[in-house]
Amino acid sequence: MTEALYGPDGFFRHPDLGPADHFRTSAHTGRLFAGAVMRLIERVDAGLNHPARLDVIDIGAGRGELITALLDAAPAGLRNRIRPVAVEIGPRPEGLDDAVGWLDEPPAHIAGVVLATEWLDNVPLDIVDMTGDGWRLVNVDNAGETSIGDRPTPADAAWLDRWWPDGIRAEIGTTRDAAWSDAVGRIDAGLALAVDYGHTRTRRPVLGTLTGFRHGREVHPVPDGSCDLTAHVAIDAVATAGSTVANLDAHVVRQADALPALGVTGRRPDLKLARTDPLAYVRALADASTAAELTDPAGLGDHFWICQPVRLDATALGLPACAK
């Protein structure tokens, strides 16, 4: 999975196509989502007493769509203090604002906000099947053919016992926990926000979730570098890992609940506006459509937000009660 996604000929190394050419995330919906995230960043900025420099780090930045939209949405006073950094293994896209840094890993010390929009689902992991003598690793070749392999390592077996004890197939989340812990551990003060689809211990999928995407269509997850390979995130395990590093509890909420608290309402514009300002009406109607997409409980609205504060009062974020 690592080789197929991030190796020399991996999916995320393709210079001609970006992730947005294959799948649509909240980060690709444009200014409405970016505006909501920017309002959250403003609250973090206030919670940090408006530092001279506020880091905004976008991990898994694709072609810089979200970081660009965030800069466009930033108020002038804050825009001048933001240090924007896109973290991505692919090449820097042409035309990206010169102010945006382009790194293959996050900075070691961050004061501000770390964003990870549908990044954790692409952190490679091992898969196990339940057999007559317990969990066994699933081997897969670059044609997609599978076979049963060895037992998981003691550390992975312990993770399964704690977080995924039942089912026919499981996806071992130790790599995701470690990746998120590393990101949180780089923050000196501020907030880490992960937005991803996932599940919790009481509702693990019996058959797992690994799948592939190519050109907007779901495909068989063959690890040959031609498609995205993605699996839902064990949200509670990741949140616990980050909270342990930060020594503060994470705040977990569904996107359908988080976005209205950040000004995304989805209300349709008054028809009177169509007569007085037709262009404004069309824009407002488009925003209402995008808001409906972002908050749809059967779609993007079902995504989890893991908000991990670091030396920051989480009540300043103004988000609703944690999801169960």
PDB file of C-alpha atoms in Angstrom:
ATOM      1  CA  MET A   1       0.000   0.000   0.000  1.00  0.00           C
ATOM      2  CA  THR A   2       2.885   2.335   0.818  1.00  0.00           C
ATOM      3  CA  GLU A   3       4.580   1.615  -2.494  1.00  0.00           C
ATOM      4  CA  ALA A   4       1.334   1.896  -4.467  1.00  0.00           C
ATOM      5  CA  LEU A   5       0.479   5.294  -2.981  1.00  0.00           C
ATOM      6  CA  TYR A   6       3.823   6.949  -2.266  1.00  0.00           C
ATOM      7  CA  GLY A   7       6.529   4.977  -4.090  1.00  0.00           C
ATOM      8  CA  PRO A   8       8.367   6.354  -7.155  1.00  0.00           C
ATOM      9  CA  ASP A   9       5.472   5.308  -9.417  1.00  0.00           C
ATOM     10  CA  GLY A  10       2.801   5.671  -6.748  1.00  0.00           C
ATOM     11  CA  PHE A  11      -0.622   7.221  -7.112  1.00  0.00           C
ATOM     12  CA  PHE A  12       0.295  10.456  -5.310  1.00  0.00           C
ATOM     13  CA  ARG A  13       3.494  10.880  -7.343  1.00  0.00           C
ATOM     14  CA  HIS A  14       1.730  11.404 -10.672  1.00  0.00           C
ATOM     15  CA  PRO A  15       2.794  14.864 -11.895  1.00  0.00           C
ATOM     16  CA  ASP A  16      -0.087  15.364 -14.337  1.00  0.00           C
ATOM     17  CA  LEU A  17      -3.082  14.508 -12.138  1.00  0.00           C
ATOM     18  CA  GLY A  18      -3.903  15.559  -8.600  1.00  0.00           C
ATOM     19  CA  PRO A  19      -6.214  13.900  -6.067  1.00  0.00           C
ATOM     20  CA  ALA A  20      -9.065  16.199  -7.111  1.00  0.00           C
ATOM     21  CA  ASP A  21      -9.005  14.510 -10.528  1.00  0.00           C
ATOM     22  CA  HIS A  22      -9.966  11.211  -8.871  1.00  0.00           C
ATOM     23  CA  PHE A  23     -12.169  12.021  -5.877  1.00  0.00           C
ATOM     24  CA  ARG A  24     -13.968  14.951  -4.263  1.00  0.00           C
ATOM     25  CA  THR A  25     -13.373  15.957  -0.664  1.00  0.00           C
ATOM     26  CA  SER A  26     -14.642  18.847   1.439  1.00  0.00           C
ATOM     27  CA  ALA A  27     -11.410  20.681   0.633  1.00  0.00           C
ATOM     28  CA  HIS A  28     -12.364  20.647  -3.054  1.00  0.00           C
ATOM     29  CA  THR A  29     -15.765  22.271  -2.598  1.00  0.00           C
ATOM     30  CA  GLY A  30     -14.359  25.799  -2.608  1.00  0.00           C
ATOM     31  CA  ARG A  31     -14.833  28.919  -0.603  1.00  0.00           C
ATOM     32  CA  LEU A  32     -17.708  27.811   1.654  1.00  0.00           C
ATOM     33  CA  PHE A  33     -15.714  25.079   3.400  1.00  0.00           C
ATOM     34  CA  ALA A  34     -12.594  27.240   3.413  1.00  0.00           C
ATOM     35  CA  GLY A  35     -14.552  30.095   4.965  1.00  0.00           C
ATOM     36  CA  ALA A  36     -15.771  27.847   7.772  1.00  0.00           C
ATOM     37  CA  VAL A  37     -12.270  26.536   8.454  1.00  0.00           C
ATOM     38  CA  MET A  38     -10.935  30.089   8.406  1.00  0.00           C
ATOM     39  CA  ARG A  39     -13.472  31.078  11.063  1.00  0.00           C
ATOM     40  CA  LEU A  40     -12.125  28.202  13.175  1.00  0.00           C
ATOM     41  CA  ILE A  41      -8.583  29.429  12.526  1.00  0.00           C
ATOM     42  CA  GLU A  42      -9.627  32.909  13.660  1.00  0.00           C
ATOM     43  CA  ARG A  43     -10.869  31.418  16.931  1.00  0.00           C
ATOM     44  CA  VAL A  44      -7.575  29.609  17.409  1.00  0.00           C
ATOM     45  CA  ASP A  45      -5.747  32.856  16.652  1.00  0.00           C
ATOM     46  CA  ALA A  46      -7.769  34.616  19.345  1.00  0.00           C
ATOM     47  CA  GLY A  47      -7.138  31.744  21.783  1.00  0.00           C
ATOM     48  CA  LEU A  48      -3.398  32.187  21.203  1.00  0.00           C
ATOM     49  CA  ASN A  49      -3.694  35.959  21.774  1.00  0.00           C
ATOM     50  CA  HIS A  50      -3.044  36.886  18.141  1.00  0.00           C
ATOM     51  CA  PRO A  51       0.615  35.898  17.773  1.00  0.00           C
ATOM     52  CA  ALA A  52       2.914  37.740  15.380  1.00  0.00           C
ATOM     53  CA  ARG A  53       3.014  34.589  13.231  1.00  0.00           C
ATOM     54  CA  LEU A  54       0.273  31.992  12.936  1.00  0.00           C
ATOM     55  CA  ASP A  55       1.213  28.744  11.228  1.00  0.00           C
ATOM     56  CA  VAL A  56      -1.410  27.127   8.999  1.00  0.00           C
ATOM     57  CA  ILE A  57      -0.161  23.710   7.891  1.00  0.00           C
ATOM     58  CA  ASP A  58      -2.177  21.639   5.406  1.00  0.00           C
ATOM     59  CA  ILE A  59      -1.100  17.969   5.443  1.00  0.00           C
ATOM     60  CA  GLY A  60      -2.021  16.047   2.324  1.00  0.00           C
ATOM     61  CA  ALA A  61      -2.476  19.312   0.455  1.00  0.00           C
ATOM     62  CA  GLY A  62      -3.079  17.835  -2.989  1.00  0.00           C
ATOM     63  CA  ARG A  63      -2.462  20.666  -5.422  1.00  0.00           C
ATOM     64  CA  GLY A  64      -2.907  23.362  -2.788  1.00  0.00           C
ATOM     65  CA  GLU A  65      -6.643  23.857  -3.281  1.00  0.00           C
ATOM     66  CA  LEU A  66      -7.520  24.304   0.402  1.00  0.00           C
ATOM     67  CA  ILE A  67      -4.525  26.394   1.450  1.00  0.00           C
ATOM     68  CA  THR A  68      -5.189  28.732  -1.504  1.00  0.00           C
ATOM     69  CA  ALA A  69      -8.864  29.083  -0.605  1.00  0.00           C
ATOM     70  CA  LEU A  70      -7.949  29.729   3.027  1.00  0.00           C
ATOM     71  CA  LEU A  71      -5.655  32.585   2.076  1.00  0.00           C
ATOM     72  CA  ASP A  72      -8.439  34.053  -0.047  1.00  0.00           C
ATOM     73  CA  ALA A  73     -10.822  33.797   2.924  1.00  0.00           C
ATOM     74  CA  ALA A  74      -8.454  35.264   5.516  1.00  0.00           C
ATOM     75  CA  PRO A  75      -9.210  38.760   6.853  1.00  0.00           C
ATOM     76  CA  ALA A  76      -6.504  41.238   5.931  1.00  0.00           C
ATOM     77  CA  GLY A  77      -5.164  41.602   9.471  1.00  0.00           C
ATOM     78  CA  LEU A  78      -4.783  37.867   9.855  1.00  0.00           C
ATOM     79  CA  ARG A  79      -3.626  37.175   6.296  1.00  0.00           C
ATOM     80  CA  ASN A  80      -0.474  39.185   6.914  1.00  0.00           C
ATOM     81  CA  ARG A  81       0.409  37.049   9.952  1.00  0.00           C
ATOM     82  CA  ILE A  82      -0.296  33.608   8.497  1.00  0.00           C
ATOM     83  CA  ARG A  83       2.604  31.368   7.503  1.00  0.00           C
ATOM     84  CA  PRO A  84       0.923  28.947   5.061  1.00  0.00           C
ATOM     85  CA  VAL A  85       2.609  25.594   4.404  1.00  0.00           C
ATOM     86  CA  ALA A  86       1.370  22.776   2.174  1.00  0.00           C
ATOM     87  CA  VAL A  87       2.659  19.305   3.047  1.00  0.00           C
ATOM     88  CA  GLU A  88       2.619  16.919   0.102  1.00  0.00           C
ATOM     89  CA  ILE A  89       5.001  14.435  -1.530  1.00  0.00           C
ATOM     90  CA  GLY A  90       3.941  15.398  -5.037  1.00  0.00           C
ATOM     91  CA  PRO A  91       5.576  18.241  -6.991  1.00  0.00           C
ATOM     92  CA  ARG A  92       4.731  21.846  -6.234  1.00  0.00           C
ATOM     93  CA  PRO A  93       1.986  22.920  -8.644  1.00  0.00           C
ATOM     94  CA  GLU A  94       2.631  25.763 -11.040  1.00  0.00           C
ATOM     95  CA  GLY A  95       0.952  29.025 -10.148  1.00  0.00           C
ATOM     96  CA  LEU A  96       0.730  28.369  -6.400  1.00  0.00           C
ATOM     97  CA  ASP A  97       1.084  31.567  -4.363  1.00  0.00           C
ATOM     98  CA  ASP A  98       4.770  32.171  -3.611  1.00  0.00           C
ATOM     99  CA  ALA A  99       3.836  32.781   0.025  1.00  0.00           C
ATOM    100  CA  VAL A 100       2.871  29.119   0.426  1.00  0.00           C
ATOM    101  CA  GLY A 101       5.667  26.842   1.574  1.00  0.00           C
ATOM    102  CA  TRP A 102       5.812  23.372   0.013  1.00  0.00           C
ATOM    103  CA  LEU A 103       7.282  20.604   2.197  1.00  0.00           C
ATOM    104  CA  ASP A 104       7.211  16.814   2.244  1.00  0.00           C
ATOM    105  CA  GLU A 105       6.716  16.729   6.025  1.00  0.00           C
ATOM    106  CA  PRO A 106       5.322  19.186   8.591  1.00  0.00           C
ATOM    107  CA  PRO A 107       7.642  21.669  10.328  1.00  0.00           C
ATOM    108  CA  ALA A 108       9.128  20.494  13.621  1.00  0.00           C
ATOM    109  CA  HIS A 109       7.635  23.380  15.623  1.00  0.00           C
ATOM    110  CA  ILE A 110       4.184  24.781  14.892  1.00  0.00           C
ATOM    111  CA  ALA A 111       2.257  27.587  16.557  1.00  0.00           C
ATOM    112  CA  GLY A 112      -1.159  27.645  14.958  1.00  0.00           C
ATOM    113  CA  VAL A 113      -3.293  25.130  13.093  1.00  0.00           C
ATOM    114  CA  VAL A 114      -2.543  21.784  11.469  1.00  0.00           C
ATOM    115  CA  LEU A 115      -5.180  20.629   8.957  1.00  0.00           C
ATOM    116  CA  ALA A 116      -5.521  17.050   7.741  1.00  0.00           C
ATOM    117  CA  THR A 117      -8.509  16.793   5.407  1.00  0.00           C
ATOM    118  CA  GLU A 118      -8.904  13.186   4.287  1.00  0.00           C
ATOM    119  CA  TRP A 119      -5.244  12.461   4.921  1.00  0.00           C
ATOM    120  CA  LEU A 120      -5.451   9.734   7.554  1.00  0.00           C
ATOM    121  CA  ASP A 121      -7.513   7.456   5.298  1.00  0.00           C
ATOM    122  CA  ASN A 122      -4.510   7.348   2.958  1.00  0.00           C
ATOM    123  CA  VAL A 123      -1.974   6.469   5.652  1.00  0.00           C
ATOM    124  CA  PRO A 124      -1.019   2.885   4.698  1.00  0.00           C
ATOM    125  CA  LEU A 125      -2.063   0.056   6.986  1.00  0.00           C
ATOM    126  CA  ASP A 126      -2.088  -3.719   7.268  1.00  0.00           C
ATOM    127  CA  ILE A 127      -5.241  -5.795   6.969  1.00  0.00           C
ATOM    128  CA  VAL A 128      -6.066  -9.016   8.804  1.00  0.00           C
ATOM    129  CA  ASP A 129      -8.676 -11.716   8.325  1.00  0.00           C
ATOM    130  CA  MET A 130     -10.120 -13.829  11.116  1.00  0.00           C
ATOM    131  CA  THR A 131      -9.137 -17.485  10.593  1.00  0.00           C
ATOM    132  CA  GLY A 132      -9.521 -20.665  12.621  1.00  0.00           C
ATOM    133  CA  ASP A 133      -6.465 -19.730  14.676  1.00  0.00           C
ATOM    134  CA  GLY A 134      -7.134 -16.001  15.039  1.00  0.00           C
ATOM    135  CA  TRP A 135      -6.166 -12.900  13.068  1.00  0.00           C
ATOM    136  CA  ARG A 136      -3.835 -13.412  10.110  1.00  0.00           C
ATOM    137  CA  LEU A 137      -2.309 -10.773   7.821  1.00  0.00           C
ATOM    138  CA  VAL A 138      -3.747 -10.477   4.318  1.00  0.00           C
ATOM    139  CA  ASN A 139      -1.032 -10.454   1.652  1.00  0.00           C
ATOM    140  CA  VAL A 140      -1.851  -8.841  -1.689  1.00  0.00           C
ATOM    141  CA  ASP A 141       0.096  -8.631  -4.945  1.00  0.00           C
ATOM    142  CA  ASN A 142       0.037  -5.875  -7.551  1.00  0.00           C
ATOM    143  CA  ALA A 143      -2.683  -7.728  -9.459  1.00  0.00           C
ATOM    144  CA  GLY A 144      -4.979  -7.612  -6.423  1.00  0.00           C
ATOM    145  CA  GLU A 145      -4.751 -11.319  -5.612  1.00  0.00           C
ATOM    146  CA  THR A 146      -4.761 -12.074  -1.877  1.00  0.00           C
ATOM    147  CA  SER A 147      -3.425 -14.795   0.375  1.00  0.00           C
ATOM    148  CA  ILE A 148      -3.273 -15.383   4.113  1.00  0.00           C
ATOM    149  CA  GLY A 149       0.018 -14.609   5.817  1.00  0.00           C
ATOM    150  CA  ASP A 150       1.584 -14.409   9.261  1.00  0.00           C
ATOM    151  CA  ARG A 151       0.108 -13.359  12.556  1.00  0.00           C
ATOM    152  CA  PRO A 152       0.160  -9.620  13.311  1.00  0.00           C
ATOM    153  CA  THR A 153       2.989  -8.257  15.440  1.00  0.00           C
ATOM    154  CA  PRO A 154       2.433  -8.131  19.227  1.00  0.00           C
ATOM    155  CA  ALA A 155       1.847  -4.365  19.037  1.00  0.00           C
ATOM    156  CA  ASP A 156      -0.715  -4.754  16.256  1.00  0.00           C
ATOM    157  CA  ALA A 157      -2.369  -7.655  18.073  1.00  0.00           C
ATOM    158  CA  ALA A 158      -2.698  -5.472  21.180  1.00  0.00           C
ATOM    159  CA  TRP A 159      -4.253  -2.716  19.058  1.00  0.00           C
ATOM    160  CA  LEU A 160      -6.780  -5.188  17.642  1.00  0.00           C
ATOM    161  CA  ASP A 161      -7.668  -6.455  21.129  1.00  0.00           C
ATOM    162  CA  ARG A 162      -8.351  -2.897  22.280  1.00  0.00           C
ATOM    163  CA  TRP A 163      -9.903  -1.288  19.233  1.00  0.00           C
ATOM    164  CA  TRP A 164     -11.171  -3.948  16.808  1.00  0.00           C
ATOM    165  CA  PRO A 165     -11.770  -7.213  18.687  1.00  0.00           C
ATOM    166  CA  ASP A 166     -14.548  -8.598  16.464  1.00  0.00           C
ATOM    167  CA  GLY A 167     -15.300  -9.070  12.793  1.00  0.00           C
ATOM    168  CA  ILE A 168     -14.253 -11.045   9.752  1.00  0.00           C
ATOM    169  CA  ARG A 169     -11.748  -8.497   8.443  1.00  0.00           C
ATOM    170  CA  ALA A 170     -10.012  -5.664  10.311  1.00  0.00           C
ATOM    171  CA  GLU A 171      -7.776  -2.761   9.343  1.00  0.00           C
ATOM    172  CA  ILE A 172      -4.960  -2.236  11.850  1.00  0.00           C
ATOM    173  CA  GLY A 173      -4.796   1.432  12.810  1.00  0.00           C
ATOM    174  CA  THR A 174      -1.406   1.625  14.521  1.00  0.00           C
ATOM    175  CA  THR A 175       0.118   3.507  11.574  1.00  0.00           C
ATOM    176  CA  ARG A 176      -2.679   6.087  11.595  1.00  0.00           C
ATOM    177  CA  ASP A 177      -2.365   6.550  15.359  1.00  0.00           C
ATOM    178  CA  ALA A 178       1.379   7.076  14.964  1.00  0.00           C
ATOM    179  CA  ALA A 179       0.988   9.513  12.046  1.00  0.00           C
ATOM    180  CA  TRP A 180      -1.554  11.612  13.948  1.00  0.00           C
ATOM    181  CA  SER A 181       0.526  11.511  17.141  1.00  0.00           C
ATOM    182  CA  ASP A 182       3.521  12.765  15.179  1.00  0.00           C
ATOM    183  CA  ALA A 183       1.520  15.656  13.699  1.00  0.00           C
ATOM    184  CA  VAL A 184       0.086  16.644  17.077  1.00  0.00           C
ATOM    185  CA  GLY A 185       3.522  16.353  18.685  1.00  0.00           C
ATOM    186  CA  ARG A 186       4.902  19.029  16.346  1.00  0.00           C
ATOM    187  CA  ILE A 187       2.462  21.637  17.683  1.00  0.00           C
ATOM    188  CA  ASP A 188       3.845  23.873  20.430  1.00  0.00           C
ATOM    189  CA  ALA A 189       0.465  25.568  20.825  1.00  0.00           C
ATOM    190  CA  GLY A 190      -2.665  25.550  18.722  1.00  0.00           C
ATOM    191  CA  LEU A 191      -5.015  23.038  17.145  1.00  0.00           C
ATOM    192  CA  ALA A 192      -4.808  19.934  14.985  1.00  0.00           C
ATOM    193  CA  LEU A 193      -7.919  19.238  12.905  1.00  0.00           C
ATOM    194  CA  ALA A 194      -8.469  15.957  11.087  1.00  0.00           C
ATOM    195  CA  VAL A 195     -11.506  15.630   8.819  1.00  0.00           C
ATOM    196  CA  ASP A 196     -12.170  12.102   7.630  1.00  0.00           C
ATOM    197  CA  TYR A 197     -14.716   9.366   7.241  1.00  0.00           C
ATOM    198  CA  GLY A 198     -14.463   6.677   9.863  1.00  0.00           C
ATOM    199  CA  HIS A 199     -16.026   4.555  12.568  1.00  0.00           C
ATOM    200  CA  THR A 200     -15.830   3.881  16.293  1.00  0.00           C
ATOM    201  CA  ARG A 201     -15.402   0.692  18.311  1.00  0.00           C
ATOM    202  CA  THR A 202     -19.118   0.039  18.730  1.00  0.00           C
ATOM    203  CA  ARG A 203     -19.718   0.246  14.955  1.00  0.00           C
ATOM    204  CA  ARG A 204     -16.704  -1.285  13.244  1.00  0.00           C
ATOM    205  CA  PRO A 205     -17.496  -2.622   9.738  1.00  0.00           C
ATOM    206  CA  VAL A 206     -17.467  -6.416   9.841  1.00  0.00           C
ATOM    207  CA  LEU A 207     -15.797  -6.751   6.429  1.00  0.00           C
ATOM    208  CA  GLY A 208     -13.534  -3.695   6.586  1.00  0.00           C
ATOM    209  CA  THR A 209     -13.615  -0.680   4.275  1.00  0.00           C
ATOM    210  CA  LEU A 210     -10.586  -0.794   1.968  1.00  0.00           C
ATOM    211  CA  THR A 211     -11.452   0.393  -1.536  1.00  0.00           C
ATOM    212  CA  GLY A 212     -10.006   2.248  -4.517  1.00  0.00           C
ATOM    213  CA  PHE A 213     -10.885   5.350  -6.542  1.00  0.00           C
ATOM    214  CA  ARG A 214      -9.918   6.339 -10.050  1.00  0.00           C
ATOM    215  CA  HIS A 215     -11.316   9.279 -12.050  1.00  0.00           C
ATOM    216  CA  GLY A 216     -14.239   9.709  -9.683  1.00  0.00           C
ATOM    217  CA  ARG A 217     -15.301   6.063  -9.670  1.00  0.00           C
ATOM    218  CA  GLU A 218     -14.911   3.410  -7.018  1.00  0.00           C
ATOM    219  CA  VAL A 219     -12.709   0.569  -8.254  1.00  0.00           C
ATOM    220  CA  HIS A 220     -11.158  -2.638  -6.967  1.00  0.00           C
ATOM    221  CA  PRO A 221      -8.249  -1.673  -4.658  1.00  0.00           C
ATOM    222  CA  VAL A 222      -5.363  -3.067  -6.698  1.00  0.00           C
ATOM    223  CA  PRO A 223      -2.024  -1.790  -5.312  1.00  0.00           C
ATOM    224  CA  ASP A 224      -0.406  -1.033  -8.662  1.00  0.00           C
ATOM    225  CA  GLY A 225      -0.189   2.770  -8.375  1.00  0.00           C
ATOM    226  CA  SER A 226      -3.076   3.434 -10.755  1.00  0.00           C
ATOM    227  CA  CYS A 227      -5.729   4.234  -8.150  1.00  0.00           C
ATOM    228  CA  ASP A 228      -6.221   5.751  -4.742  1.00  0.00           C
ATOM    229  CA  LEU A 229      -6.244   3.203  -1.915  1.00  0.00           C
ATOM    230  CA  THR A 230      -8.297   4.294   1.051  1.00  0.00           C
ATOM    231  CA  ALA A 231      -9.797   2.832   4.210  1.00  0.00           C
ATOM    232  CA  HIS A 232     -11.994   4.473   6.825  1.00  0.00           C
ATOM    233  CA  VAL A 233     -10.325   5.700  10.001  1.00  0.00           C
ATOM    234  CA  ALA A 234     -10.716   4.222  13.487  1.00  0.00           C
ATOM    235  CA  ILE A 235     -11.647   7.629  14.849  1.00  0.00           C
ATOM    236  CA  ASP A 236     -11.646   6.796  18.556  1.00  0.00           C
ATOM    237  CA  ALA A 237      -8.211   5.162  18.393  1.00  0.00           C
ATOM    238  CA  VAL A 238      -6.701   8.127  16.534  1.00  0.00           C
ATOM    239  CA  ALA A 239      -8.317  10.642  18.878  1.00  0.00           C
ATOM    240  CA  THR A 240      -7.012   8.788  21.920  1.00  0.00           C
ATOM    241  CA  ALA A 241      -3.494   8.695  20.459  1.00  0.00           C
ATOM    242  CA  GLY A 242      -3.489  12.444  19.847  1.00  0.00           C
ATOM    243  CA  SER A 243      -4.957  13.232  23.243  1.00  0.00           C
ATOM    244  CA  THR A 244      -2.191  11.214  24.900  1.00  0.00           C
ATOM    245  CA  VAL A 245       0.475  13.285  23.149  1.00  0.00           C
ATOM    246  CA  ALA A 246      -1.223  16.624  23.836  1.00  0.00           C
ATOM    247  CA  ASN A 247      -2.302  15.705  27.366  1.00  0.00           C
ATOM    248  CA  LEU A 248      -5.686  17.231  26.515  1.00  0.00           C
ATOM    249  CA  ASP A 249      -8.869  15.511  25.365  1.00  0.00           C
ATOM    250  CA  ALA A 250      -9.750  15.707  21.685  1.00  0.00           C
ATOM    251  CA  HIS A 251     -13.115  17.095  20.638  1.00  0.00           C
ATOM    252  CA  VAL A 252     -14.860  14.788  18.142  1.00  0.00           C
ATOM    253  CA  VAL A 253     -17.898  15.962  16.199  1.00  0.00           C
ATOM    254  CA  ARG A 254     -19.615  15.183  12.906  1.00  0.00           C
ATOM    255  CA  GLN A 255     -19.120  17.649  10.073  1.00  0.00           C
ATOM    256  CA  ALA A 256     -22.904  18.059   9.764  1.00  0.00           C
ATOM    257  CA  ASP A 257     -22.847  19.531  13.272  1.00  0.00           C
ATOM    258  CA  ALA A 258     -19.524  21.386  13.107  1.00  0.00           C
ATOM    259  CA  LEU A 259     -20.143  23.455   9.979  1.00  0.00           C
ATOM    260  CA  PRO A 260     -23.366  25.165  11.131  1.00  0.00           C
ATOM    261  CA  ALA A 261     -21.455  26.281  14.233  1.00  0.00           C
ATOM    262  CA  LEU A 262     -18.987  27.916  11.842  1.00  0.00           C
ATOM    263  CA  GLY A 263     -21.563  29.762   9.784  1.00  0.00           C
ATOM    264  CA  VAL A 264     -22.501  27.222   7.085  1.00  0.00           C
ATOM    265  CA  THR A 265     -26.294  27.163   7.211  1.00  0.00           C
ATOM    266  CA  GLY A 266     -27.455  26.001   3.788  1.00  0.00           C
ATOM    267  CA  ARG A 267     -30.468  28.301   3.856  1.00  0.00           C
ATOM    268  CA  ARG A 268     -31.894  29.049   0.437  1.00  0.00           C
ATOM    269  CA  PRO A 269     -31.881  32.763  -0.482  1.00  0.00           C
ATOM    270  CA  ASP A 270     -35.076  34.765  -0.493  1.00  0.00           C
ATOM    271  CA  LEU A 271     -36.656  34.892  -3.949  1.00  0.00           C
ATOM    272  CA  LYS A 272     -36.890  38.668  -3.593  1.00  0.00           C
ATOM    273  CA  LEU A 273     -33.101  38.780  -4.030  1.00  0.00           C
ATOM    274  CA  ALA A 274     -33.514  37.302  -7.521  1.00  0.00           C
ATOM    275  CA  ARG A 275     -35.383  40.436  -8.564  1.00  0.00           C
ATOM    276  CA  THR A 276     -33.154  42.999  -6.850  1.00  0.00           C
ATOM    277  CA  ASP A 277     -29.737  41.375  -7.418  1.00  0.00           C
ATOM    278  CA  PRO A 278     -29.855  38.355  -9.737  1.00  0.00           C
ATOM    279  CA  LEU A 279     -26.115  37.648  -9.564  1.00  0.00           C
ATOM    280  CA  ALA A 280     -26.128  37.695  -5.760  1.00  0.00           C
ATOM    281  CA  TYR A 281     -29.115  35.345  -5.810  1.00  0.00           C
ATOM    282  CA  VAL A 282     -27.298  32.879  -8.076  1.00  0.00           C
ATOM    283  CA  ARG A 283     -24.228  32.961  -5.809  1.00  0.00           C
ATOM    284  CA  ALA A 284     -26.354  32.444  -2.718  1.00  0.00           C
ATOM    285  CA  LEU A 285     -28.200  29.585  -4.383  1.00  0.00           C
ATOM    286  CA  ALA A 286     -24.885  27.935  -5.294  1.00  0.00           C
ATOM    287  CA  ASP A 287     -23.705  28.359  -1.700  1.00  0.00           C
ATOM    288  CA  ALA A 288     -26.878  26.712  -0.421  1.00  0.00           C
ATOM    289  CA  SER A 289     -26.272  23.760  -2.735  1.00  0.00           C
ATOM    290  CA  THR A 290     -22.657  23.417  -1.577  1.00  0.00           C
ATOM    291  CA  ALA A 291     -23.725  23.695   2.061  1.00  0.00           C
ATOM    292  CA  ALA A 292     -26.225  20.904   1.544  1.00  0.00           C
ATOM    293  CA  GLU A 293     -23.458  18.731   0.084  1.00  0.00           C
ATOM    294  CA  LEU A 294     -21.073  19.510   2.942  1.00  0.00           C
ATOM    295  CA  THR A 295     -23.614  18.754   5.665  1.00  0.00           C
ATOM    296  CA  ASP A 296     -25.432  15.804   4.073  1.00  0.00           C
ATOM    297  CA  PRO A 297     -25.518  13.064   6.761  1.00  0.00           C
ATOM    298  CA  ALA A 298     -25.350  10.466   3.991  1.00  0.00           C
ATOM    299  CA  GLY A 299     -22.271  12.083   2.439  1.00  0.00           C
ATOM    300  CA  LEU A 300     -19.635  14.592   3.493  1.00  0.00           C
ATOM    301  CA  GLY A 301     -21.669  15.590   6.544  1.00  0.00           C
ATOM    302  CA  ASP A 302     -21.034  12.134   7.992  1.00  0.00           C
ATOM    303  CA  HIS A 303     -17.311  12.855   8.250  1.00  0.00           C
ATOM    304  CA  PHE A 304     -15.775  13.120  11.676  1.00  0.00           C
ATOM    305  CA  TRP A 305     -13.842  16.145  12.865  1.00  0.00           C
ATOM    306  CA  ILE A 306     -11.096  15.386  15.384  1.00  0.00           C
ATOM    307  CA  CYS A 307     -10.179  18.686  17.003  1.00  0.00           C
ATOM    308  CA  GLN A 308      -7.053  18.248  19.131  1.00  0.00           C
ATOM    309  CA  PRO A 309      -6.081  21.322  21.170  1.00  0.00           C
ATOM    310  CA  VAL A 310      -2.524  21.799  22.342  1.00  0.00           C
ATOM    311  CA  ARG A 311      -2.049  24.349  25.117  1.00  0.00           C
ATOM    312  CA  LEU A 312      -5.342  25.873  23.967  1.00  0.00           C
ATOM    313  CA  ASP A 313      -8.720  26.228  25.661  1.00  0.00           C
ATOM    314  CA  ALA A 314     -11.022  24.070  23.519  1.00  0.00           C
ATOM    315  CA  THR A 315     -14.114  26.011  24.623  1.00  0.00           C
ATOM    316  CA  ALA A 316     -12.837  28.903  22.493  1.00  0.00           C
ATOM    317  CA  LEU A 317     -13.544  26.834  19.380  1.00  0.00           C
ATOM    318  CA  GLY A 318     -17.308  27.170  19.818  1.00  0.00           C
ATOM    319  CA  LEU A 319     -18.080  23.702  18.451  1.00  0.00           C
ATOM    320  CA  PRO A 320     -21.080  21.616  19.554  1.00  0.00           C
ATOM    321  CA  ALA A 321     -20.933  18.729  22.007  1.00  0.00           C
ATOM    322  CA  CYS A 322     -18.763  15.770  21.096  1.00  0.00           C
ATOM    323  CA  ALA A 323     -20.269  13.018  18.967  1.00  0.00           C
ATOM    324  CA  LYS A 324     -20.958   9.670  20.607  1.00  0.00           C
TER     325      LYS A 324
END
